[in-house]
PDB file of C-alpha atoms in Angstrom:
ATOM      1  CA  MET A   1      36.105 -15.443  83.993  1.00 62.00           C
ATOM      2  CA  ARG A   2      39.226 -13.289  84.044  1.00 67.00           C
ATOM      3  CA  GLN A   3      41.237 -16.046  85.773  1.00 67.00           C
ATOM      4  CA  ALA A   4      40.250 -18.579  83.134  1.00 64.00           C
ATOM      5  CA  SER A   5      41.277 -16.187  80.382  1.00 70.00           C
ATOM      6  CA  CYS A   6      44.644 -15.521  82.040  1.00 67.00           C
ATOM      7  CA  TYR A   7      45.227 -19.246  82.518  1.00 63.00           C
ATOM      8  CA  LEU A   8      44.417 -19.994  78.873  1.00 66.00           C
ATOM      9  CA  ASP A   9      46.750 -17.205  77.736  1.00 71.00           C
ATOM     10  CA  HIS A  10      49.528 -18.640  79.935  1.00 69.00           C
ATOM     11  CA  LEU A  11      48.885 -22.181  78.668  1.00 61.00           C
ATOM     12  CA  SER A  12      48.881 -21.015  75.061  1.00 69.00           C
ATOM     13  CA  ALA A  13      52.194 -19.189  75.485  1.00 68.00           C
ATOM     14  CA  HIS A  14      53.742 -22.240  77.174  1.00 64.00           C
ATOM     15  CA  ARG A  15      52.616 -24.617  74.425  1.00 63.00           C
ATOM     16  CA  ALA A  16      53.944 -22.279  71.739  1.00 62.00           C
ATOM     17  CA  GLN A  17      57.420 -22.652  73.262  1.00 63.00           C
ATOM     18  CA  LEU A  18      57.435 -26.465  73.043  1.00 58.00           C
ATOM     19  CA  GLU A  19      59.537 -27.824  70.229  1.00 61.00           C
ATOM     20  CA  THR A  20      58.686 -30.885  68.219  1.00 61.00           C
ATOM     21  CA  GLU A  21      61.408 -33.505  68.470  1.00 65.00           C
ATOM     22  CA  LYS A  22      62.701 -34.816  65.182  1.00 75.00           C
ATOM     23  CA  SER A  23      62.611 -38.584  65.017  1.00 85.00           C
ATOM     24  CA  PHE A  24      64.643 -40.511  62.476  1.00 88.00           C
ATOM     25  CA  GLU A  25      62.696 -43.681  63.251  1.00 89.00           C
ATOM     26  CA  ALA A  26      59.324 -42.027  62.654  1.00 90.00           C
ATOM     27  CA  TYR A  27      60.595 -40.524  59.378  1.00 91.00           C
ATOM     28  CA  ARG A  28      62.068 -43.865  58.254  1.00 91.00           C
ATOM     29  CA  LYS A  29      58.731 -45.576  58.868  1.00 93.00           C
ATOM     30  CA  TRP A  30      56.887 -42.813  56.995  1.00 94.00           C
ATOM     31  CA  VAL A  31      59.170 -43.245  53.946  1.00 95.00           C
ATOM     32  CA  ILE A  32      58.684 -47.016  53.989  1.00 95.00           C
ATOM     33  CA  VAL A  33      54.889 -46.716  54.205  1.00 96.00           C
ATOM     34  CA  GLU A  34      54.807 -44.087  51.448  1.00 96.00           C
ATOM     35  CA  SER A  35      56.970 -46.439  49.356  1.00 96.00           C
ATOM     36  CA  GLY A  36      54.282 -49.094  49.580  1.00 95.00           C
ATOM     37  CA  TRP A  37      56.106 -51.401  52.010  1.00 93.00           C
ATOM     38  CA  TYR A  38      53.503 -51.711  54.715  1.00 94.00           C
ATOM     39  CA  ASP A  39      50.989 -54.014  56.332  1.00 94.00           C
ATOM     40  CA  GLN A  40      47.431 -52.922  56.970  1.00 96.00           C
ATOM     41  CA  VAL A  41      46.254 -53.352  60.538  1.00 95.00           C
ATOM     42  CA  VAL A  42      42.607 -53.234  61.568  1.00 96.00           C
ATOM     43  CA  LEU A  43      42.164 -51.351  64.848  1.00 94.00           C
ATOM     44  CA  PRO A  44      39.482 -52.166  67.450  1.00 94.00           C
ATOM     45  CA  ASN A  45      37.329 -49.267  66.239  1.00 95.00           C
ATOM     46  CA  GLY A  46      37.318 -50.735  62.720  1.00 94.00           C
ATOM     47  CA  SER A  47      39.667 -48.177  61.196  1.00 96.00           C
ATOM     48  CA  ILE A  48      42.666 -49.323  59.207  1.00 95.00           C
ATOM     49  CA  ARG A  49      46.220 -48.157  59.828  1.00 95.00           C
ATOM     50  CA  ARG A  50      49.268 -48.717  57.658  1.00 95.00           C
ATOM     51  CA  GLU A  51      52.353 -49.935  59.529  1.00 94.00           C
ATOM     52  CA  ALA A  52      55.808 -50.044  57.978  1.00 92.00           C
ATOM     53  CA  LYS A  53      57.060 -53.546  57.302  1.00 89.00           C
ATOM     54  CA  SER A  54      60.105 -54.660  59.197  1.00 84.00           C
ATOM     55  CA  ILE A  55      63.139 -54.512  56.932  1.00 84.00           C
ATOM     56  CA  ARG A  56      66.036 -56.910  57.224  1.00 82.00           C
ATOM     57  CA  PHE A  57      68.469 -56.164  54.420  1.00 76.00           C
ATOM     58  CA  ALA A  58      70.420 -59.369  55.108  1.00 80.00           C
ATOM     59  CA  LYS A  59      67.297 -61.402  54.289  1.00 83.00           C
ATOM     60  CA  MET A  60      66.369 -59.454  51.130  1.00 85.00           C
ATOM     61  CA  ASP A  61      67.354 -60.667  47.708  1.00 89.00           C
ATOM     62  CA  ASP A  62      68.732 -58.200  45.164  1.00 90.00           C
ATOM     63  CA  VAL A  63      65.380 -57.735  43.403  1.00 92.00           C
ATOM     64  CA  GLU A  64      63.496 -56.968  46.622  1.00 89.00           C
ATOM     65  CA  PHE A  65      66.194 -54.550  47.791  1.00 89.00           C
ATOM     66  CA  SER A  66      66.218 -52.782  44.418  1.00 91.00           C
ATOM     67  CA  GLU A  67      62.421 -52.393  44.489  1.00 93.00           C
ATOM     68  CA  LEU A  68      62.497 -50.934  48.013  1.00 92.00           C
ATOM     69  CA  TYR A  69      65.420 -48.646  47.148  1.00 90.00           C
ATOM     70  CA  GLN A  70      63.743 -47.279  44.011  1.00 93.00           C
ATOM     71  CA  ALA A  71      60.391 -46.772  45.747  1.00 95.00           C
ATOM     72  CA  SER A  72      62.039 -45.051  48.733  1.00 94.00           C
ATOM     73  CA  PHE A  73      64.159 -42.892  46.446  1.00 93.00           C
ATOM     74  CA  GLY A  74      61.019 -41.784  44.631  1.00 95.00           C
ATOM     75  CA  VAL A  75      59.374 -40.765  47.901  1.00 96.00           C
ATOM     76  CA  LEU A  76      62.481 -38.890  49.036  1.00 94.00           C
ATOM     77  CA  TRP A  77      62.880 -37.198  45.642  1.00 94.00           C
ATOM     78  CA  ASN A  78      59.279 -36.022  45.563  1.00 94.00           C
ATOM     79  CA  SER A  79      59.169 -34.868  49.190  1.00 92.00           C
ATOM     80  CA  ILE A  80      62.612 -33.312  49.745  1.00 91.00           C
ATOM     81  CA  LEU A  81      65.446 -33.899  47.334  1.00 92.00           C
ATOM     82  CA  ASN A  82      63.992 -32.136  44.283  1.00 92.00           C
ATOM     83  CA  GLY A  83      64.269 -28.886  46.213  1.00 92.00           C
ATOM     84  CA  TYR A  84      68.043 -29.292  46.637  1.00 91.00           C
ATOM     85  CA  PHE A  85      69.205 -31.123  43.497  1.00 93.00           C
ATOM     86  CA  SER A  86      68.664 -30.373  39.829  1.00 93.00           C
ATOM     87  CA  ASP A  87      68.030 -34.004  38.874  1.00 92.00           C
ATOM     88  CA  GLU A  88      68.017 -37.528  40.267  1.00 92.00           C
ATOM     89  CA  GLY A  89      71.426 -38.315  38.761  1.00 92.00           C
ATOM     90  CA  GLU A  90      73.005 -35.585  40.865  1.00 93.00           C
ATOM     91  CA  VAL A  91      71.590 -37.222  43.999  1.00 91.00           C
ATOM     92  CA  GLU A  92      73.008 -40.598  42.981  1.00 90.00           C
ATOM     93  CA  LEU A  93      76.455 -39.051  42.499  1.00 92.00           C
ATOM     94  CA  ASP A  94      76.368 -37.502  45.966  1.00 89.00           C
ATOM     95  CA  VAL A  95      75.164 -40.754  47.543  1.00 87.00           C
ATOM     96  CA  ASN A  96      78.029 -42.638  45.883  1.00 88.00           C
ATOM     97  CA  ARG A  97      80.517 -40.006  47.113  1.00 88.00           C
ATOM     98  CA  LEU A  98      79.228 -40.455  50.664  1.00 86.00           C
ATOM     99  CA  LEU A  99      79.457 -44.237  50.426  1.00 85.00           C
ATOM    100  CA  VAL A 100      83.111 -43.999  49.374  1.00 84.00           C
ATOM    101  CA  CYS A 101      83.819 -42.002  52.548  1.00 82.00           C
ATOM    102  CA  LEU A 102      82.378 -44.725  54.771  1.00 70.00           C
TER     103      LEU A 102
END
């Protein structure tokens, strides 16, 4: 019993040291799904999963792009940006400043 306890303590300490890798792709897909741009997929067990739609900006018209942009901005504002900016206009100004630098 003591060996099992020691092993579990060792395993617990090892797992606590593992870091979660940040993934831009996973975050991008999360934002798109939360924005409402997803397809529902039925899995073999009958559960339903939401998968981000593939986005090809070159094939989007201006209306579709604007809808996706506004929906994504809303998700980003509600989840992150409102903690760093005083209002949405301030975010837009900073985005435009960054675009000028590109």
